[in-house]
Structure formats: structure tokens, C-alpha cells
Backbone as a printed PyTorch tensor [residue, N CA C, xyz], in Angstrom:
tensor([[[ -0.2360,   8.9040, -24.8350],
         [ -0.3840,   8.0180, -24.1520],
         [ -1.4500,   8.0050, -22.8050]],

        [[ -2.1020,   7.1270, -22.7500],
         [ -3.1540,   7.2080, -21.7990],
         [ -2.8250,   6.1470, -20.6720]],

        [[ -2.6430,   6.4100, -19.6520],
         [ -1.8610,   5.3450, -18.5690],
         [ -3.1410,   4.5890, -18.0310]],

        [[ -4.3480,   4.8370, -18.3070],
         [ -5.2820,   4.0690, -17.7920],
         [ -5.2380,   2.6480, -18.9690]],

        [[ -4.8430,   2.6990, -19.9410],
         [ -4.5340,   1.7320, -20.9050],
         [ -3.6810,   0.6360, -20.3000]],

        [[ -2.2880,   1.1650, -19.8530],
         [ -1.2370,   0.5880, -19.2740],
         [ -1.1920,  -0.1880, -18.0900]],

        [[ -2.4000,  -0.1060, -17.2150],
         [ -2.9420,  -0.6220, -16.2260],
         [ -4.0600,  -1.4410, -15.9240]],

        [[ -4.1750,  -2.2490, -14.9020],
         [ -5.1990,  -3.1010, -14.6690],
         [ -5.5030,  -2.1220, -13.3250]],

        [[ -6.9180,  -1.4970, -13.0880],
         [ -7.6460,  -0.6280, -12.0860],
         [ -8.5220,  -1.6260, -11.3380]],

        [[ -7.7270,  -1.5230,  -9.9590],
         [ -8.3780,  -2.5360,  -8.6680],
         [ -8.5270,  -0.6130,  -7.8670]],

        [[ -9.8830,  -0.3440,  -7.8860],
         [ -9.9310,   0.3020,  -6.9240],
         [-10.2290,   0.1550,  -5.3210]],

        [[ -9.9300,   1.1270,  -4.7180],
         [-10.1200,   1.3660,  -2.7850],
         [-10.8850,   2.1990,  -3.0110]],

        [[-11.8980,   2.4000,  -1.7870],
         [-12.3450,   3.8200,  -1.3620],
         [-11.8900,   4.6780,  -0.8030]],

        [[-10.7410,   4.0380,  -0.2390],
         [ -9.6250,   5.3750,   0.7750],
         [ -8.9190,   6.3530,   0.2920]],

        [[ -9.9460,   6.8890,  -0.5490],
         [ -9.4190,   8.5820,  -1.0940],
         [ -9.8740,   9.1720,  -0.6160]],

        [[ -9.5160,  10.5510,  -1.1520],
         [-10.4730,  11.8850,  -1.7530],
         [-10.7150,  13.1110,  -2.1820]],

        [[-11.0300,  13.5800,  -2.3310],
         [-10.3350,  14.7740,  -3.2240],
         [ -9.2270,  15.6360,  -2.4890]],

        [[ -8.5000,  15.9830,  -3.7950],
         [ -7.5440,  16.7600,  -3.3630],
         [ -7.7810,  18.4160,  -3.0300]],

        [[ -7.2960,  18.7820,  -2.0060],
         [ -7.5220,  20.2940,  -2.0100],
         [ -7.6700,  21.5440,  -3.4930]],

        [[ -8.1620,  21.9650,  -3.2970],
         [ -8.4160,  22.9450,  -4.8080],
         [ -7.4090,  23.6270,  -4.8480]],

        [[ -6.8230,  23.5440,  -6.2530],
         [ -5.7720,  24.6580,  -6.7680],
         [ -4.5280,  23.4880,  -6.1450]],

        [[ -4.4350,  22.6950,  -5.5150],
         [ -2.8990,  21.8800,  -5.3250],
         [ -2.6490,  21.3040,  -6.4680]],

        [[ -1.0170,  21.8490,  -6.4920],
         [ -0.5040,  21.2020,  -8.1020],
         [  0.1790,  19.9940,  -7.5570]],

        [[ -0.2540,  18.6470,  -8.6860],
         [  0.5970,  17.5480,  -7.9740],
         [  2.4160,  17.4350,  -8.6640]],

        [[  2.9010,  17.7610,  -7.7010],
         [  4.1990,  17.9520,  -8.2820],
         [  5.5720,  16.6360,  -7.7650]],

        [[  4.8590,  15.9360,  -6.8610],
         [  5.3840,  14.5470,  -6.3600],
         [  5.5640,  13.3670,  -6.3490]],

        [[  6.6500,  12.3740,  -6.0380],
         [  6.1040,  10.5620,  -6.0400],
         [  6.8100,  10.4490,  -5.3160]],

        [[  6.2420,   9.8450,  -4.3300],
         [  6.3460,   9.0510,  -3.3790],
         [  6.4530,   7.6010,  -3.1460]],

        [[  7.9530,   7.3570,  -3.2810],
         [  7.8700,   5.7690,  -3.7330],
         [  7.9960,   4.6650,  -1.8010]],

        [[  6.7310,   3.7180,  -2.0320],
         [  6.7290,   2.9530,  -1.0420],
         [  7.0430,   1.5810,  -0.6290]],

        [[  7.2320,   0.2960,  -0.0410],
         [  7.4150,  -0.7740,  -0.1600],
         [  6.1260,  -1.2850,   1.0030]],

        [[  5.7620,  -2.6640,   0.2510],
         [  5.2800,  -3.5020,   1.5310],
         [  5.1180,  -4.5530,   1.1530]],

        [[  4.6160,  -5.4850,   1.7780],
         [  4.4440,  -6.9930,   1.8580],
         [  3.3080,  -7.6630,   3.0240]],

        [[  2.5980,  -8.8950,   2.4800],
         [  1.3870,  -8.5490,   3.1490],
         [  1.7400,  -9.6920,   4.6260]],

        [[  1.9220,  -9.1880,   5.7080],
         [  2.3970,  -9.8000,   6.9030],
         [  0.9200, -10.3980,   7.7570]],

        [[ -0.1660, -10.8470,   6.9410],
         [ -0.8870, -11.3780,   7.8580],
         [ -1.4090, -12.8290,   7.0290]],

        [[ -0.8380, -13.7860,   7.2360],
         [ -0.8250, -15.0710,   6.8080],
         [ -2.1700, -15.6780,   6.2770]],

        [[ -3.2890, -15.3430,   6.8630],
         [ -4.6250, -15.4980,   6.3360],
         [ -4.9400, -14.9280,   5.3130]],

        [[ -4.2290, -14.2220,   4.6250],
         [ -4.7820, -13.2270,   3.7060],
         [ -3.3960, -13.9060,   2.1740]],

        [[ -2.5520, -14.6110,   2.8720],
         [ -2.0570, -15.2530,   1.4930],
         [ -0.8070, -15.1920,   1.5940]],

        [[ -0.0640, -15.6290,   0.6730],
         [  1.6340, -15.3430,   0.5260],
         [  2.0800, -14.0660,   0.6550]],

        [[  3.2300, -13.6230,   1.2130],
         [  3.4420, -12.2520,   1.3650],
         [  3.7280, -11.2390,  -0.1930]],

        [[  3.8930, -11.8260,  -1.1540],
         [  4.1520, -11.0290,  -2.4880],
         [  3.0030, -10.9160,  -3.0860]],

        [[  1.8830, -11.5270,  -2.6680],
         [  0.7070, -11.4490,  -3.1020],
         [ -0.0130,  -9.8760,  -3.4030]],

        [[ -0.3830,  -9.7970,  -4.7800],
         [ -0.5980,  -8.1910,  -4.8240],
         [ -2.0580,  -8.1010,  -4.3410]],

        [[ -3.0640,  -9.5340,  -4.3700],
         [ -4.4880,  -9.5210,  -3.6600],
         [ -4.3450,  -9.4390,  -2.5570]],

        [[ -2.9410,  -9.8710,  -1.9630],
         [ -3.0030, -10.2230,  -0.1700],
         [ -2.6540,  -8.2650,  -0.1430]],

        [[ -2.0830,  -7.9920,  -0.4050],
         [ -1.9060,  -6.7160,  -0.0620],
         [ -2.3840,  -5.7300,  -0.5560]],

        [[ -3.3680,  -5.6820,  -1.1070],
         [ -4.7840,  -5.1810,  -2.2070],
         [ -5.6800,  -4.9960,  -0.7990]],

        [[ -5.4190,  -6.1350,  -0.6040],
         [ -6.7680,  -6.6790,   0.9920],
         [ -6.0630,  -5.4750,   2.2690]],

        [[ -4.7410,  -6.0330,   2.4450],
         [ -3.8130,  -5.3030,   3.9990],
         [ -4.0850,  -3.8170,   3.5650]],

        [[ -4.0920,  -3.4340,   2.2900],
         [ -4.2440,  -1.6610,   2.3500],
         [ -5.8930,  -1.4430,   3.1660]],

        [[ -7.0520,  -2.6950,   2.1270],
         [ -8.1820,  -1.8840,   2.1220],
         [ -8.7310,  -2.2500,   3.7950]],

        [[ -7.8510,  -3.0840,   4.1830],
         [ -8.8310,  -3.7880,   5.9500],
         [ -8.1220,  -2.4300,   6.4860]],

        [[ -6.5920,  -1.8610,   6.4170],
         [ -6.0070,  -0.6800,   6.9960],
         [ -6.4050,   0.8500,   7.1510]],

        [[ -7.5070,   0.9040,   5.5070],
         [ -7.9630,   2.1150,   5.1530],
         [ -7.3880,   2.9140,   4.8270]],

        [[ -6.1190,   2.6740,   4.3790],
         [ -5.3670,   3.3570,   3.2100],
         [ -5.1980,   3.1940,   1.5110]],

        [[ -4.2420,   3.7330,   0.9650],
         [ -4.3500,   3.2530,  -0.4300],
         [ -3.3000,   3.6420,  -0.9190]],

        [[ -2.8900,   3.8070,  -2.1700],
         [ -2.1280,   4.7700,  -2.7140],
         [ -2.5340,   4.6190,  -4.3760]],

        [[ -1.4800,   5.3960,  -5.3150],
         [ -1.8700,   5.0790,  -6.5600],
         [ -1.7910,   4.1460,  -7.4990]],

        [[ -0.3440,   3.5980,  -6.9130],
         [ -0.1190,   2.7070,  -8.1050],
         [  0.6950,   1.3070,  -7.0100]],

        [[  0.4010,  -0.2210,  -7.7010],
         [  1.0830,  -1.2700,  -6.8180],
         [  1.7400,  -1.9210,  -8.1030]],

        [[  3.0570,  -2.0670,  -8.0690],
         [  4.0350,  -2.6370,  -8.9030],
         [  3.9590,  -4.1130,  -7.8250]],

        [[  4.0860,  -5.3670,  -8.4190],
         [  4.0510,  -6.9140,  -8.0210],
         [  5.8770,  -7.3170,  -8.1450]],

        [[  5.9800,  -8.3530,  -7.4550],
         [  7.3150,  -8.8260,  -7.7700],
         [  7.5480,  -9.0870,  -9.1730]],

        [[  6.7340,  -9.7870, -10.4960],
         [  6.6560,  -9.7400, -11.9240],
         [  6.6280,  -8.3870, -12.6970]],

        [[  6.5620,  -7.1490, -11.7680],
         [  6.6540,  -6.0350, -12.6580],
         [  5.2200,  -5.4930, -12.8520]],

        [[  3.9280,  -6.2230, -12.5790],
         [  2.5270,  -6.1010, -12.7140],
         [  2.3080,  -5.1350, -12.3870]],

        [[  1.1610,  -3.6100, -13.0680],
         [  1.4070,  -3.0040, -12.2870],
         [ -0.5110,  -2.4520, -12.0660]],

        [[ -1.3620,  -2.7290, -10.7570],
         [ -2.2060,  -2.0840, -10.8310],
         [ -2.2780,  -0.4740, -10.2680]],

        [[ -3.1570,   0.1040, -11.1310],
         [ -3.5950,   1.5930, -10.9530],
         [ -4.7830,   1.2770,  -9.6620]],

        [[ -4.8970,   2.2580,  -8.1860],
         [ -5.6090,   1.6910,  -7.2100],
         [ -6.7960,   3.0400,  -6.6850]],

        [[ -6.2210,   4.1690,  -7.2370],
         [ -6.4480,   5.1880,  -6.9850],
         [ -5.9210,   6.3070,  -7.9270]],

        [[ -7.0350,   7.2330,  -8.8160],
         [ -7.0760,   7.9150,  -9.8170],
         [ -5.8280,   8.9290,  -9.3900]],

        [[ -4.6900,   9.2040, -10.7060],
         [ -4.0970,  10.4140, -10.1720],
         [ -4.5010,  11.8020,  -9.7410]],

        [[ -5.9560,  12.1090,  -9.7180],
         [ -6.4040,  13.3540,  -9.6150],
         [ -6.7990,  12.9580,  -8.0900]],

        [[ -6.9610,  12.1590,  -7.9970],
         [ -7.6180,  11.5930,  -6.3760],
         [ -6.3070,  12.1000,  -5.3590]],

        [[ -6.9340,  11.9160,  -4.0010],
         [ -5.7880,  12.1320,  -3.2520],
         [ -5.8020,  10.9170,  -2.6030]],

        [[ -4.6870,   9.8930,  -2.6560],
         [ -4.4290,   8.7050,  -2.2180],
         [ -3.9850,   8.6530,  -0.4580]],

        [[ -4.4130,   7.8600,   0.2220],
         [ -3.6340,   7.8680,   1.3660],
         [ -3.1180,   7.2670,   1.8520]],

        [[ -1.4440,   7.3210,   1.5080],
         [ -0.4180,   6.8530,   1.1840],
         [  0.7880,   7.3130,   2.5310]],

        [[  0.7270,   8.7160,   2.9260],
         [  1.9350,   9.1460,   3.1150],
         [  1.3070,   9.7170,   4.6290]],

        [[  0.5150,   9.4940,   5.2740],
         [ -0.4390,  10.0780,   6.3620],
         [  0.5080,  10.8140,   6.8000]],

        [[  0.8620,  11.6040,   8.3060],
         [  1.5500,  12.4610,   8.8650],
         [  2.7970,  12.1830,   8.2340]],

        [[  3.1950,  13.3220,   7.2360],
         [  3.9590,  13.8020,   6.7120],
         [  4.7170,  15.2130,   6.0220]],

        [[  6.0570,  15.3540,   5.7090],
         [  6.0470,  16.8450,   5.8950],
         [  7.4030,  16.4700,   4.7410]],

        [[  7.4750,  17.4420,   3.5800],
         [  8.9430,  17.2600,   2.7480],
         [  9.9030,  18.1600,   3.2940]],

        [[ 11.0810,  17.3880,   2.9950],
         [ 12.1620,  17.8320,   4.2240],
         [ 12.1370,  19.3930,   3.5470]],

        [[ 12.9060,  20.3110,   4.5980],
         [ 13.3580,  21.6830,   4.4430],
         [ 13.6530,  22.5350,   3.3210]],

        [[ 15.0140,  21.7600,   2.6530],
         [ 15.1330,  22.1020,   1.3990],
         [ 14.4660,  22.1320,   0.1400]],

        [[ 12.9810,  21.5150,   0.3050],
         [ 12.1210,  21.3840,  -0.3560],
         [ 11.1470,  22.0890,  -0.4750]],

        [[ 11.2580,  22.9240,   0.7220],
         [  9.8060,  23.8570,   1.2330],
         [  9.1200,  23.5310,   2.3640]],

        [[  9.7060,  22.3210,   3.1830],
         [  8.7960,  21.9860,   4.4030],
         [  7.3040,  21.6200,   4.1630]],

        [[  6.5910,  21.3520,   3.0380],
         [  5.6660,  21.2800,   3.1310],
         [  4.8930,  20.1770,   3.7360]],

        [[  3.5070,  20.6900,   4.6790],
         [  3.2260,  19.3620,   5.1140],
         [  2.0550,  18.3950,   4.4650]],

        [[  1.5280,  17.3650,   4.8590],
         [  0.4560,  16.6860,   4.1820],
         [  0.4830,  16.0000,   2.8590]],

        [[  1.5550,  15.3690,   2.8440],
         [  2.4090,  14.8770,   1.7560],
         [  0.9930,  14.6490,   0.5290]],

        [[  0.3640,  13.9670,   0.8840],
         [ -1.2190,  13.0800,   0.3120],
         [ -1.5420,  14.5280,  -0.6440]],

        [[ -1.5890,  15.6220,  -0.3540],
         [ -2.3720,  16.8050,  -1.1240],
         [ -1.6100,  16.7780,  -2.3120]],

        [[ -0.3460,  16.6610,  -2.5770],
         [  0.5430,  16.5920,  -3.7690],
         [  1.4220,  15.7680,  -4.2200]],

        [[  1.1580,  14.5540,  -3.8820],
         [  2.1020,  13.7970,  -4.2320],
         [  0.6580,  12.5020,  -5.0660]],

        [[  1.8260,  11.5080,  -5.5330],
         [  1.9100,  10.2480,  -6.0210],
         [  2.3410,   9.0980,  -5.3230]],

        [[  1.5090,   8.2130,  -4.8350],
         [  2.0220,   7.4300,  -4.0270],
         [  2.2870,   5.8170,  -5.1170]],

        [[  3.4910,   5.4200,  -5.1650],
         [  3.6860,   3.7900,  -5.6890],
         [  3.9230,   2.8700,  -4.7690]],

        [[  3.7170,   1.8900,  -4.5740],
         [  3.9880,   0.4070,  -3.9610],
         [  4.7850,  -0.1270,  -4.3140]],

        [[  5.6310,  -0.6690,  -4.3040],
         [  6.6580,  -1.9020,  -4.4400],
         [  6.5500,  -2.9530,  -3.6070]],

        [[  5.7170,  -4.3960,  -4.1610],
         [  5.7980,  -5.3040,  -3.1520],
         [  6.9010,  -5.8910,  -2.7570]],

        [[  7.8120,  -6.0650,  -1.6530],
         [  9.1960,  -6.2120,  -1.4180],
         [  8.6190,  -6.2660,   0.3360]],

        [[  9.4650,  -6.8680,   0.9910],
         [  9.7040,  -7.3170,   2.3880],
         [ 11.4410,  -6.6470,   2.3160]],

        [[ 11.4120,  -6.6940,   3.7420],
         [ 12.4390,  -5.3280,   4.4040],
         [ 14.0500,  -6.1210,   3.8590]],

        [[ 13.9190,  -7.7440,   3.3200],
         [ 15.0280,  -8.2240,   3.0300],
         [ 14.9060,  -9.0830,   1.6620]],

        [[ 13.8510,  -8.7720,   0.9200],
         [ 14.0230,  -9.4110,  -0.0790],
         [ 14.6510,  -8.5340,  -1.1140]],

        [[ 14.3620,  -7.2170,  -1.1660],
         [ 14.9020,  -6.7230,  -2.1340],
         [ 13.8890,  -6.7400,  -3.4270]],

        [[ 14.3760,  -5.7970,  -4.3890],
         [ 13.2800,  -5.4370,  -5.2330],
         [ 13.7430,  -6.2920,  -6.5240]],

        [[ 12.6550,  -6.4850,  -7.9650],
         [ 13.4840,  -7.3930,  -9.1720],
         [ 13.8450,  -6.1120,  -9.9020]],

        [[ 13.9280,  -6.6550, -10.7560],
         [ 14.3770,  -5.9360, -12.2610],
         [ 12.9760,  -5.5990, -12.7670]],

        [[ 12.2360,  -6.4720, -12.7870],
         [ 10.8840,  -6.0520, -13.4830],
         [ 10.1330,  -5.2690, -12.4690]],

        [[ 10.0000,  -4.6730, -11.2510],
         [  9.7480,  -3.8140, -10.7000],
         [ 10.6420,  -2.4350, -10.9990]],

        [[ 11.4710,  -2.8340, -11.4310],
         [ 12.3590,  -1.3700, -11.2080],
         [ 11.9650,  -0.8200, -13.0300]],

        [[ 12.1700,  -1.5920, -13.7840],
         [ 11.6020,  -1.3930, -15.4460],
         [ 10.0350,  -1.2010, -15.1510]],

        [[  9.0850,  -1.5240, -14.4210],
         [  8.0500,  -1.3030, -14.1990],
         [  7.7070,   0.5890, -13.7710]],

        [[  8.7420,   0.1030, -12.5380],
         [  8.9180,   1.9880, -11.7610],
         [  8.9790,   2.7940, -12.5910]],

        [[ 10.1470,   2.9790, -13.4330],
         [ 10.9790,   3.5880, -14.3130],
         [  9.4430,   3.8850, -15.5100]],

        [[  9.0630,   3.1350, -15.4890],
         [  7.6170,   3.4460, -16.8550],
         [  6.7940,   3.7440, -16.1730]],

        [[  6.2520,   3.6720, -15.1690],
         [  4.8820,   4.4610, -14.3030],
         [  5.5390,   6.0030, -14.6010]],

        [[  6.9350,   6.0180, -13.7220],
         [  7.4000,   7.1420, -14.0030],
         [  7.2810,   8.1310, -14.9910]],

        [[  8.0160,   7.4690, -16.3650],
         [  7.8930,   8.1750, -17.2770],
         [  6.6940,   8.5220, -17.5360]],

        [[  5.3020,   8.1770, -17.5490],
         [  4.1510,   8.2850, -17.9830],
         [  3.4870,   9.4660, -17.1110]],

        [[  3.7940,   9.7170, -15.6710],
         [  3.4750,  10.6070, -15.0400],
         [  4.3710,  11.7090, -15.3920]],

        [[  5.3850,  11.6270, -15.9770],
         [  6.3620,  12.7080, -15.9910],
         [  5.4630,  13.2970, -17.1600]],

        [[  4.8820,  13.0100, -17.4850],
         [  3.9300,  13.6210, -19.5550],
         [  2.6990,  13.8090, -18.9810]],

        [[  1.9510,  13.5720, -18.1250],
         [  0.8760,  14.2880, -17.4880],
         [  0.7820,  15.2670, -16.1410]],

        [[  2.1970,  14.8450, -15.5500],
         [  1.9960,  16.1980, -14.4460],
         [  3.2940,  16.9160, -14.7200]],

        [[  3.3280,  17.6810, -13.4070],
         [  4.3710,  18.7660, -13.1050],
         [  5.6480,  18.6100, -12.0380]],

        [[  5.6990,  16.5180, -12.1280],
         [  6.5750,  16.2600, -11.0790],
         [  8.0440,  16.4750, -11.3950]],

        [[  8.3240,  17.2810,  -9.8070],
         [  9.4520,  17.9630,  -9.5520],
         [ 10.0700,  17.2680,  -8.7000]],

        [[  9.5900,  16.5360,  -7.7020],
         [ 10.2810,  15.8030,  -6.3860],
         [ 10.1590,  14.3550,  -6.3600]],

        [[ 11.1130,  13.3440,  -5.8020],
         [ 10.7720,  11.8860,  -5.8840],
         [ 11.5640,  11.5250,  -4.7830]],

        [[ 10.6170,  11.3280,  -3.4000],
         [ 11.0980,  10.9940,  -2.6910],
         [ 10.4660,   9.5180,  -2.2620]],

        [[ 10.8360,   8.9730,  -1.1380],
         [ 10.9250,   7.5890,  -0.1090],
         [  9.9300,   7.7580,   0.7340]],

        [[  9.2030,   6.8460,   1.0680],
         [  8.5970,   7.3050,   2.3250],
         [  9.1660,   7.8840,   3.7580]],

        [[ 10.4090,   6.8390,   3.5590],
         [ 10.7900,   7.1820,   5.0710],
         [ 11.4720,   8.6120,   4.9090]],

        [[ 11.9690,   9.3220,   3.5470],
         [ 12.3690,  10.8610,   3.5110],
         [ 11.5120,  11.7990,   4.1920]],

        [[  9.7930,  11.4510,   4.2060],
         [  8.5920,  12.3190,   4.5470],
         [  8.1010,  12.2550,   5.8650]],

        [[  8.5940,  11.1090,   6.5370],
         [  7.8580,  10.4780,   7.9940],
         [  9.1630,   9.4780,   8.3220]],

        [[ 10.2050,   9.9690,   8.9740],
         [ 11.5270,   9.2910,   9.3200],
         [ 11.3250,   9.1360,  10.4640]],

        [[ 10.5250,   9.7780,  11.2080],
         [ 10.3320,   8.7640,  12.5950],
         [  9.3940,   7.8890,  12.4870]],

        [[  8.4770,   7.2670,  11.4500],
         [  7.7680,   6.3210,  12.0680],
         [  7.7730,   5.5710,  10.6010]],

        [[  8.4770,   5.6350,   9.1460],
         [  8.9390,   4.7770,   8.5030],
         [  9.8050,   4.8110,   7.9510]],

        [[ 10.3840,   3.6440,   7.5640],
         [ 11.5530,   2.9470,   6.9650],
         [ 11.4920,   2.7880,   5.3550]],

        [[ 10.4900,   2.8240,   4.7290],
         [ 10.0840,   2.2060,   3.2360],
         [ 10.7910,   3.6500,   2.3930]],

        [[ 11.0410,   2.5130,   1.1010],
         [ 11.3040,   1.4850,   0.5340],
         [ 12.5380,   0.8720,   0.9820]],

        [[ 13.6260,   1.4250,   1.9190],
         [ 14.4310,   1.1150,   2.5700],
         [ 15.5090,   0.5180,   2.4950]],

        [[ 17.1900,   0.2850,   2.7630],
         [ 17.9290,   0.5350,   2.5110],
         [ 18.4410,  -0.8270,   1.1820]],

        [[ 17.7670,  -1.4400,   0.6560],
         [ 17.8490,  -2.5700,  -0.5880],
         [ 17.3600,  -1.6750,  -1.2550]],

        [[ 16.3180,  -0.7850,  -1.5270],
         [ 16.1390,  -0.1650,  -2.6920],
         [ 17.1930,   0.4120,  -3.3260]],

        [[ 17.3430,   0.5190,  -4.7010],
         [ 18.7910,   0.8680,  -5.4210],
         [ 17.9730,   2.1810,  -5.9000]],

        [[ 18.2670,   3.6040,  -5.4980],
         [ 17.6340,   4.8640,  -5.8520],
         [ 18.9080,   5.5350,  -7.1930]],

        [[ 20.1180,   4.9920,  -7.2260],
         [ 21.1540,   5.7110,  -8.2870],
         [ 20.1680,   4.7720,  -9.1330]],

        [[ 19.9340,   3.0830,  -9.3960],
         [ 19.1470,   2.8950, -10.7190],
         [ 17.9280,   3.4890, -11.1500]],

        [[ 17.2300,   3.8560, -10.4690],
         [ 16.3640,   4.2620, -10.3260],
         [ 16.1430,   5.9690, -10.6920]],

        [[ 17.0300,   6.7240, -10.0310],
         [ 17.5970,   8.2210, -10.3960],
         [ 17.8020,   8.4480, -11.5890]],

        [[ 18.8550,   7.0680, -11.8750],
         [ 19.8900,   7.6090, -13.3070],
         [ 18.8330,   7.3710, -14.8850]],

        [[ 17.8160,   7.3930, -14.5970],
         [ 16.7260,   7.3140, -15.6720],
         [ 15.8560,   8.5060, -15.8890]],

        [[ 16.2170,   9.3250, -15.0960],
         [ 15.5540,  10.7910, -14.6730],
         [ 16.5150,  11.5300, -14.0960]],

        [[ 17.5210,  11.7920, -14.8690],
         [ 18.5940,  12.9690, -14.4650],
         [ 17.9810,  14.4470, -13.8040]],

        [[ 16.7860,  14.9770, -14.6980],
         [ 16.3980,  16.3900, -14.3240],
         [ 15.2660,  16.1900, -13.1500]],

        [[ 15.4760,  15.3250, -12.5350],
         [ 14.3520,  15.7070, -11.6980],
         [ 15.5630,  15.9870, -10.2150]],

        [[ 14.5250,  16.1180,  -9.0150],
         [ 15.1830,  16.6790,  -7.9250],
         [ 14.5800,  15.6360,  -7.0420]],

        [[ 15.6900,  15.0900,  -6.3210],
         [ 15.5050,  13.6340,  -5.7770],
         [ 15.5260,  14.2560,  -3.7510]],

        [[ 15.0730,  13.3740,  -3.2180],
         [ 15.0780,  14.1810,  -1.6400],
         [ 15.9150,  12.9720,  -1.6070]],

        [[ 16.8410,  12.4150,  -1.4770],
         [ 17.5780,  11.0950,  -1.3810],
         [ 18.6140,  11.6230,  -1.1200]],

        [[ 19.5130,  11.2890,   0.1120],
         [ 20.8870,  11.8170,   0.6160],
         [ 22.0850,  11.1610,   0.0550]],

        [[ 22.9120,  10.8310,  -0.3120],
         [ 23.9500,  10.0180,  -0.2980],
         [ 23.8310,   9.1500,  -1.0660]],

        [[ 22.9650,   9.1910,  -2.2150],
         [ 22.2470,   8.0670,  -2.9120],
         [ 23.0930,   7.6230,  -4.2320]]])
């Protein structure tokens, strides 16, 4: 199954090449919403894409409230989603998580929670990535940059997501 056939491609230019020989083995879950009223409604995928563009950042995928999936950066490229980041020590403490990870943005506010359609699409995207890449770790942005990030946040149901993938190593404590 070719993931490119499953998603609309909405490319941003905020990415670069991964370092030579780096294996992609991590998924980082993010959440975002459009906080700039001039760009549209808070849950608009178009508005959120513009926010990423204006901030000079990107992720590999964006999942809308209705489960729509947009691919923003190709998996082989390094998206700029994690910023200054470090894996937990129990996973080796590697820095520069963008180098070896796939970033997935879920459109949600700190109070909205996540929709059934988003969980379904996130599980589908993860299944495709598991077939294509050697994914071993899944964490939230909050787990790799805890001093500065809180997403996807306390309303993200890690147990619901994790139960779909019992063989992965989760970076979530007490989920």
C-alpha cells in the first residue's frame, strides 16, 4: 500500500535532508490549532497549515477534526516539528529528534479533545508507517521537549492509541 495514494499532499518548504545513514524509528504526536483569528477558524486545516508556514515549521502529517489526512513533508525528508528535543534517557537520550522521527499534527485545542475520526486516522497512518519504516518508539511532543511543550496534552487518550499497537515501545508514563 502506497501511503501517497491515501493522503492529499499539501507541501511546505520548511524541511531539509535527514543526516546520512539515519534510521527513522520514532513517531512524535503533536496537537495544534489556529490561534490567529485572521487566518480562519481554530480547527481549519488550511489555517493551521498557514500557521506552520508563517512560523517556519512543518510536520509530516496533519489530521483534521473529521479525520482528513494531509501529508506536508515526505517521510524521507526531515520535517521541522520537534525543535530542541531529546529522547528520554530510557530510550538512549538521543538529541535532535527531527533527524529520526515522523511528526504527526492533530488539530485540537487544549480543551477540545480529539475526535473518533482523528484516532481512526492516526491509527491508519501509524499502520502505514509501521509497514514502511522500522518504527520502534512513539511519544508526544511533551515527552521529548518537556520544558517547553505540552502537546498533545492530557486529553489525548494514549491507552486508546497504544492498544492498537501492543508491540511498540511507548514513551508515555502511566498511560
